[in-house]
mmCIF file of C-alpha atoms in Angstrom:
data_model
loop_
_atom_site.group_PDB
_atom_site.id
_atom_site.type_symbol
_atom_site.label_atom_id
_atom_site.label_comp_id
_atom_site.label_asym_id
_atom_site.label_seq_id
_atom_site.Cartn_x
_atom_site.Cartn_y
_atom_site.Cartn_z
ATOM 1 C CA UNK X 1 80.859 165.726 66.359
ATOM 2 C CA UNK X 2 81.119 162.937 64.025
ATOM 3 C CA UNK X 3 84.993 163.465 63.034
ATOM 4 C CA UNK X 4 86.273 162.479 66.397
ATOM 5 C CA UNK X 5 84.076 159.290 66.867
ATOM 6 C CA UNK X 6 85.631 157.978 63.221
ATOM 7 C CA UNK X 7 89.204 158.537 64.062
ATOM 8 C CA UNK X 8 88.466 156.932 67.246
ATOM 9 C CA UNK X 9 87.360 153.970 65.496
ATOM 10 C CA UNK X 10 90.464 153.850 63.537
ATOM 11 C CA UNK X 11 92.441 153.568 66.274
ATOM 12 C CA UNK X 12 90.874 150.973 68.050
ATOM 13 C CA UNK X 13 90.979 148.988 64.678
ATOM 14 C CA UNK X 14 94.477 149.476 64.430
ATOM 15 C CA UNK X 15 95.072 148.471 68.191
ATOM 16 C CA UNK X 16 92.685 145.319 67.447
ATOM 17 C CA UNK X 17 95.026 144.397 64.714
ATOM 18 C CA UNK X 18 98.028 143.999 66.371
ATOM 19 C CA UNK X 19 96.835 141.590 68.980
ATOM 20 C CA UNK X 20 97.135 138.506 66.668
ATOM 21 C CA UNK X 21 101.226 139.029 66.246
ATOM 22 C CA UNK X 22 101.594 139.491 70.534
ATOM 23 C CA UNK X 23 99.534 135.919 70.806
ATOM 24 C CA UNK X 24 101.688 134.380 67.796
ATOM 25 C CA UNK X 25 104.495 135.464 69.856
ATOM 26 C CA UNK X 26 103.803 133.964 72.881
ATOM 27 C CA UNK X 27 102.785 130.719 71.274
ATOM 28 C CA UNK X 28 106.049 130.258 69.689
ATOM 29 C CA UNK X 29 107.593 130.464 73.121
ATOM 30 C CA UNK X 30 105.306 128.382 74.740
ATOM 31 C CA UNK X 31 106.236 125.435 71.928
ATOM 32 C CA UNK X 32 109.746 125.694 72.863
ATOM 33 C CA UNK X 33 109.001 125.187 76.596
ATOM 34 C CA UNK X 34 106.840 122.109 76.400
ATOM 35 C CA UNK X 35 107.808 118.196 77.297
ATOM 36 C CA UNK X 36 108.070 115.930 74.580
ATOM 37 C CA UNK X 37 107.758 112.019 74.092
ATOM 38 C CA UNK X 38 108.539 110.598 70.544
ATOM 39 C CA UNK X 39 109.265 107.408 69.159
ATOM 40 C CA UNK X 40 112.156 106.352 66.715
ATOM 41 C CA UNK X 41 110.000 105.112 64.019
ATOM 42 C CA UNK X 42 106.229 105.548 62.582
ATOM 43 C CA UNK X 43 105.996 102.141 61.296
ATOM 44 C CA UNK X 44 107.017 98.999 63.631
ATOM 45 C CA UNK X 45 106.637 95.614 61.886
ATOM 46 C CA UNK X 46 106.573 92.954 64.843
ATOM 47 C CA UNK X 47 109.320 90.050 64.578
ATOM 48 C CA UNK X 48 111.518 92.303 61.423
ATOM 49 C CA UNK X 49 111.680 96.112 62.362
ATOM 50 C CA UNK X 50 114.656 97.448 64.584
ATOM 51 C CA UNK X 51 114.226 97.628 68.290
ATOM 52 C CA UNK X 52 111.461 100.808 69.484
ATOM 53 C CA UNK X 53 113.386 103.587 70.889
ATOM 54 C CA UNK X 54 111.092 106.132 73.154
ATOM 55 C CA UNK X 55 112.555 109.369 74.107
ATOM 56 C CA UNK X 56 111.736 111.841 76.493
ATOM 57 C CA UNK X 57 112.119 115.187 77.003
ATOM 58 C CA UNK X 58 110.112 116.768 80.102
ATOM 59 C CA UNK X 59 109.899 120.135 81.249
ATOM 60 C CA UNK X 60 107.879 119.889 83.958
ATOM 61 C CA UNK X 61 108.730 118.839 87.566
ATOM 62 C CA UNK X 62 109.055 114.410 87.488
ATOM 63 C CA UNK X 63 109.059 111.801 89.794
ATOM 64 C CA UNK X 64 110.660 108.326 90.126
ATOM 65 C CA UNK X 65 107.345 106.920 89.851
ATOM 66 C CA UNK X 66 106.411 108.460 86.523
ATOM 67 C CA UNK X 67 105.689 106.048 84.136
ATOM 68 C CA UNK X 68 105.253 105.718 79.967
ATOM 69 C CA UNK X 69 101.935 103.902 78.712
ATOM 70 C CA UNK X 70 101.152 102.392 75.139
ATOM 71 C CA UNK X 71 97.341 103.097 74.094
ATOM 72 C CA UNK X 72 95.481 102.489 70.838
ATOM 73 C CA UNK X 73 95.272 105.761 69.243
ATOM 74 C CA UNK X 74 91.887 106.518 69.979
ATOM 75 C CA UNK X 75 91.960 105.456 73.750
ATOM 76 C CA UNK X 76 91.583 108.479 76.418
ATOM 77 C CA UNK X 77 91.289 107.149 79.946
ATOM 78 C CA UNK X 78 95.211 105.899 81.490
ATOM 79 C CA UNK X 79 94.191 103.171 83.135
ATOM 80 C CA UNK X 80 93.276 100.997 79.185
ATOM 81 C CA UNK X 81 96.845 100.775 78.498
ATOM 82 C CA UNK X 82 98.158 97.651 76.173
ATOM 83 C CA UNK X 83 101.491 97.907 78.164
ATOM 84 C CA UNK X 84 103.229 100.200 80.784
ATOM 85 C CA UNK X 85 107.380 100.319 81.672
ATOM 86 C CA UNK X 86 108.464 102.746 84.027
ATOM 87 C CA UNK X 87 111.262 105.016 82.676
ATOM 88 C CA UNK X 88 113.993 103.192 83.992
ATOM 89 C CA UNK X 89 116.249 106.100 85.065
ATOM 90 C CA UNK X 90 115.142 107.604 88.364
ATOM 91 C CA UNK X 91 114.889 111.479 88.471
ATOM 92 C CA UNK X 92 115.667 112.186 84.876
ATOM 93 C CA UNK X 93 113.799 114.872 82.776
ATOM 94 C CA UNK X 94 115.589 113.475 79.815
ATOM 95 C CA UNK X 95 116.067 109.955 78.448
ATOM 96 C CA UNK X 96 114.932 106.990 76.514
ATOM 97 C CA UNK X 97 113.585 103.647 76.874
ATOM 98 C CA UNK X 98 113.721 100.776 74.327
ATOM 99 C CA UNK X 99 110.250 99.253 73.920
ATOM 100 C CA UNK X 100 110.130 95.645 72.658
ATOM 101 C CA UNK X 101 106.506 94.799 71.073
ATOM 102 C CA UNK X 102 105.358 91.185 70.775
ATOM 103 C CA UNK X 103 102.400 89.659 68.609
ATOM 104 C CA UNK X 104 99.556 89.191 71.161
ATOM 105 C CA UNK X 105 96.054 89.446 71.769
ATOM 106 C CA UNK X 106 96.082 93.689 71.262
ATOM 107 C CA UNK X 107 97.782 93.104 67.493
ATOM 108 C CA UNK X 108 95.557 90.550 66.065
ATOM 109 C CA UNK X 109 94.933 93.047 63.033
ATOM 110 C CA UNK X 110 97.535 93.427 60.310
ATOM 111 C CA UNK X 111 98.030 97.164 61.124
ATOM 112 C CA UNK X 112 97.095 98.762 64.870
ATOM 113 C CA UNK X 113 98.090 102.545 65.345
ATOM 114 C CA UNK X 114 98.695 103.275 69.035
ATOM 115 C CA UNK X 115 100.841 106.083 70.703
ATOM 116 C CA UNK X 116 102.651 106.500 73.752
ATOM 117 C CA UNK X 117 101.675 108.711 76.428
ATOM 118 C CA UNK X 118 103.942 109.947 79.414
ATOM 119 C CA UNK X 119 102.269 110.394 82.854
ATOM 120 C CA UNK X 120 103.563 111.832 86.390
ATOM 121 C CA UNK X 121 103.895 109.558 88.777
ATOM 122 C CA UNK X 122 102.601 111.286 91.959
ATOM 123 C CA UNK X 123 99.884 113.644 90.026
ATOM 124 C CA UNK X 124 98.993 111.602 87.204
ATOM 125 C CA UNK X 125 99.195 114.335 84.929
ATOM 126 C CA UNK X 126 99.779 113.695 81.344
ATOM 127 C CA UNK X 127 102.883 115.337 80.489
ATOM 128 C CA UNK X 128 103.458 114.344 76.844
ATOM 129 C CA UNK X 129 102.151 111.828 74.005
ATOM 130 C CA UNK X 130 103.887 110.566 71.217
ATOM 131 C CA UNK X 131 102.794 110.839 67.213
ATOM 132 C CA UNK X 132 100.907 107.728 65.963
ATOM 133 C CA UNK X 133 102.731 104.444 65.668
ATOM 134 C CA UNK X 134 101.529 101.899 63.575
ATOM 135 C CA UNK X 135 101.806 98.609 64.388
ATOM 136 C CA UNK X 136 102.175 95.917 61.593
ATOM 137 C CA UNK X 137 101.782 92.133 62.514
ATOM 138 C CA UNK X 138 102.530 90.179 59.499
ATOM 139 C CA UNK X 139 101.399 87.001 61.096
ATOM 140 C CA UNK X 140 97.774 88.717 61.729
ATOM 141 C CA UNK X 141 94.925 86.318 59.920
ATOM 142 C CA UNK X 142 92.627 88.671 57.548
ATOM 143 C CA UNK X 143 89.734 87.415 59.327
ATOM 144 C CA UNK X 144 88.668 89.704 61.696
ATOM 145 C CA UNK X 145 86.840 87.691 65.219
ATOM 146 C CA UNK X 146 83.979 89.063 66.495
ATOM 147 C CA UNK X 147 84.952 88.478 69.731
ATOM 148 C CA UNK X 148 87.955 90.792 69.359
ATOM 149 C CA UNK X 149 86.423 93.909 70.729
ATOM 150 C CA UNK X 150 85.463 92.412 73.974
ATOM 151 C CA UNK X 151 89.348 91.020 74.244
ATOM 152 C CA UNK X 152 90.168 94.196 73.912
ATOM 153 C CA UNK X 153 87.567 95.668 76.075
ATOM 154 C CA UNK X 154 89.108 93.747 79.261
ATOM 155 C CA UNK X 155 92.757 94.515 78.416
ATOM 156 C CA UNK X 156 93.811 96.516 81.400
ATOM 157 C CA UNK X 157 93.513 93.344 83.884
ATOM 158 C CA UNK X 158 95.799 90.056 83.730
ATOM 159 C CA UNK X 159 95.772 87.337 85.585
ATOM 160 C CA UNK X 160 98.192 85.326 87.701
ATOM 161 C CA UNK X 161 98.841 82.641 90.313
ATOM 162 C CA UNK X 162 101.457 82.398 93.138
ATOM 163 C CA UNK X 163 102.585 79.195 95.069
ATOM 164 C CA UNK X 164 105.094 78.136 97.351
ATOM 165 C CA UNK X 165 105.385 80.782 100.231
ATOM 166 C CA UNK X 166 107.691 80.397 102.996
ATOM 167 C CA UNK X 167 108.582 82.824 105.938
ATOM 168 C CA UNK X 168 112.074 82.796 107.984
ATOM 169 C CA UNK X 169 112.306 83.861 111.367
ATOM 170 C CA UNK X 170 109.016 84.812 112.823
ATOM 171 C CA UNK X 171 108.934 86.037 116.036
ATOM 172 C CA UNK X 172 108.122 83.587 119.158
ATOM 173 C CA UNK X 173 105.514 84.208 121.412
ATOM 174 C CA UNK X 174 106.504 84.220 125.465
ATOM 175 C CA UNK X 175 105.933 80.882 126.135
ATOM 176 C CA UNK X 176 104.208 79.457 122.429
ATOM 177 C CA UNK X 177 105.639 79.385 119.086
ATOM 178 C CA UNK X 178 103.222 81.178 116.792
ATOM 179 C CA UNK X 179 100.581 79.299 114.504
ATOM 180 C CA UNK X 180 101.003 81.604 111.601
ATOM 181 C CA UNK X 181 99.149 81.827 108.054
ATOM 182 C CA UNK X 182 99.004 84.528 105.289
ATOM 183 C CA UNK X 183 96.720 86.944 104.011
ATOM 184 C CA UNK X 184 97.335 88.284 100.519
ATOM 185 C CA UNK X 185 95.575 90.743 98.791
ATOM 186 C CA UNK X 186 95.730 93.488 95.573
ATOM 187 C CA UNK X 187 95.917 96.571 96.409
ATOM 188 C CA UNK X 188 96.708 100.171 94.288
ATOM 189 C CA UNK X 189 100.441 101.314 94.167
ATOM 190 C CA UNK X 190 101.347 103.214 96.863
ATOM 191 C CA UNK X 191 101.686 106.174 94.001
ATOM 192 C CA UNK X 192 98.833 104.652 91.737
ATOM 193 C CA UNK X 193 97.112 107.390 89.629
ATOM 194 C CA UNK X 194 94.137 105.129 89.251
ATOM 195 C CA UNK X 195 90.684 104.854 91.399
ATOM 196 C CA UNK X 196 89.832 102.009 93.204
ATOM 197 C CA UNK X 197 88.892 99.590 90.894
ATOM 198 C CA UNK X 198 86.687 96.407 91.776
ATOM 199 C CA UNK X 199 89.383 93.840 91.538
ATOM 200 C CA UNK X 200 91.220 96.001 94.382
ATOM 201 C CA UNK X 201 90.949 94.410 97.636
ATOM 202 C CA UNK X 202 90.424 91.080 96.723
ATOM 203 C CA UNK X 203 91.874 88.785 99.362
ATOM 204 C CA UNK X 204 92.916 84.977 99.768
ATOM 205 C CA UNK X 205 93.697 83.309 102.639
ATOM 206 C CA UNK X 206 95.899 80.335 103.023
ATOM 207 C CA UNK X 207 95.872 77.291 105.958
ATOM 208 C CA UNK X 208 97.596 77.809 109.500
ATOM 209 C CA UNK X 209 100.679 76.013 109.891
ATOM 210 C CA UNK X 210 101.309 75.018 113.893
ATOM 211 C CA UNK X 211 103.446 76.024 115.897
ATOM 212 C CA UNK X 212 106.635 76.942 113.849
ATOM 213 C CA UNK X 213 108.945 80.324 113.338
ATOM 214 C CA UNK X 214 109.433 78.870 109.724
ATOM 215 C CA UNK X 215 106.515 78.072 108.208
ATOM 216 C CA UNK X 216 106.030 76.412 104.406
ATOM 217 C CA UNK X 217 103.167 77.118 102.208
ATOM 218 C CA UNK X 218 104.018 74.253 99.671
ATOM 219 C CA UNK X 219 100.831 73.063 97.806
ATOM 220 C CA UNK X 220 98.814 75.976 98.068
ATOM 221 C CA UNK X 221 98.403 78.478 94.990
ATOM 222 C CA UNK X 222 96.691 81.291 94.922
ATOM 223 C CA UNK X 223 94.794 83.246 91.774
ATOM 224 C CA UNK X 224 94.731 86.875 91.534
ATOM 225 C CA UNK X 225 93.997 89.416 88.834
ATOM 226 C CA UNK X 226 95.448 92.947 88.542
ATOM 227 C CA UNK X 227 97.116 95.881 86.952
ATOM 228 C CA UNK X 228 100.895 96.087 86.176
ATOM 229 C CA UNK X 229 100.887 99.277 88.577
ATOM 230 C CA UNK X 230 98.869 97.445 91.402
ATOM 231 C CA UNK X 231 100.876 95.860 94.444
ATOM 232 C CA UNK X 232 100.427 92.472 96.402
ATOM 233 C CA UNK X 233 100.572 93.006 99.929
ATOM 234 C CA UNK X 234 101.358 89.632 102.002
ATOM 235 C CA UNK X 235 100.989 89.730 105.205
ATOM 236 C CA UNK X 236 101.474 87.086 108.221
ATOM 237 C CA UNK X 237 99.583 86.506 111.030
ATOM 238 C CA UNK X 238 99.300 84.420 114.118
ATOM 239 C CA UNK X 239 96.034 82.245 114.580
ATOM 240 C CA UNK X 240 93.938 83.530 117.488
ATOM 241 C CA UNK X 241 93.526 81.162 120.219
ATOM 242 C CA UNK X 242 91.530 82.043 123.507
ATOM 243 C CA UNK X 243 93.396 79.086 125.048
ATOM 244 C CA UNK X 244 96.888 80.931 125.383
ATOM 245 C CA UNK X 245 97.856 84.353 125.681
ATOM 246 C CA UNK X 246 98.940 86.258 122.558
ATOM 247 C CA UNK X 247 100.587 89.526 122.555
ATOM 248 C CA UNK X 248 100.460 90.281 118.875
ATOM 249 C CA UNK X 249 98.822 88.628 115.979
ATOM 250 C CA UNK X 250 100.881 90.414 113.191
ATOM 251 C CA UNK X 251 104.189 88.837 112.293
ATOM 252 C CA UNK X 252 105.333 90.448 109.379
ATOM 253 C CA UNK X 253 104.921 92.309 106.269
ATOM 254 C CA UNK X 254 105.546 92.234 102.694
ATOM 255 C CA UNK X 255 104.802 94.415 99.847
ATOM 256 C CA UNK X 256 105.985 93.664 95.921
ATOM 257 C CA UNK X 257 104.580 95.646 93.016
ATOM 258 C CA UNK X 258 103.368 93.433 90.524
ATOM 259 C CA UNK X 259 105.517 94.249 87.676
ATOM 260 C CA UNK X 260 108.182 93.395 89.322
ATOM 261 C CA UNK X 261 106.491 89.935 89.745
ATOM 262 C CA UNK X 262 106.312 89.741 85.950
ATOM 263 C CA UNK X 263 109.257 91.107 85.042
ATOM 264 C CA UNK X 264 111.348 88.303 87.179
ATOM 265 C CA UNK X 265 108.348 85.695 85.779
ATOM 266 C CA UNK X 266 109.893 87.057 81.970
ATOM 267 C CA UNK X 267 113.385 86.781 83.173
ATOM 268 C CA UNK X 268 112.966 83.045 84.388
#
């Protein structure tokens, strides 16, 4: 009675010892089908190195809203990027983009380790991450400020101001020209992967320009804080007045990505 039992144990041992080989073979196949993101160098010296090139090879679904962010090496939250760029090529599974790194509050130390991450625009899924890249700042002060961590904690938001608005060809009322004003707000982008944050929904209103279809707001300035992935919504509305009939208060709307405003400002 003992002999068959021993033979069964040996058979089971031989069967289980084969499992690691099968799993290993599967891993080799899956490694070849994974998406990859790579950097042209592992050491970038601000003001001295050649351009940094980020290349992607995405095996999963891609979307025109896909984007790549630069992060501190230990950052885990997708919204805490140091810089952000669209891929530059719509719907491409493979491609590359040039990334210029300038001295800023993010690189006040002599060396800072960063990585780059590729995110799917619709789902927010992380597709791929580069190995670590060391960013060296030759002009960095050896003295580390105690306020530096606080600066990094608020790196996600940027501040900017807008002025000199103009609307052309607004719709006339049946008997009166409109009395237009602007309602301007910051909202998450259409394909934003981020949840609503406290700065979303901030709203400013302009003064009213009486009886015109081509209003100009020259002397008004509006300040905002936002993420580069947010959008600026500008709505033109007609002042409500009970003394005259108004068919429709809405006169027009413009939605502009904040990233586009930043790029135009940088170009000049």
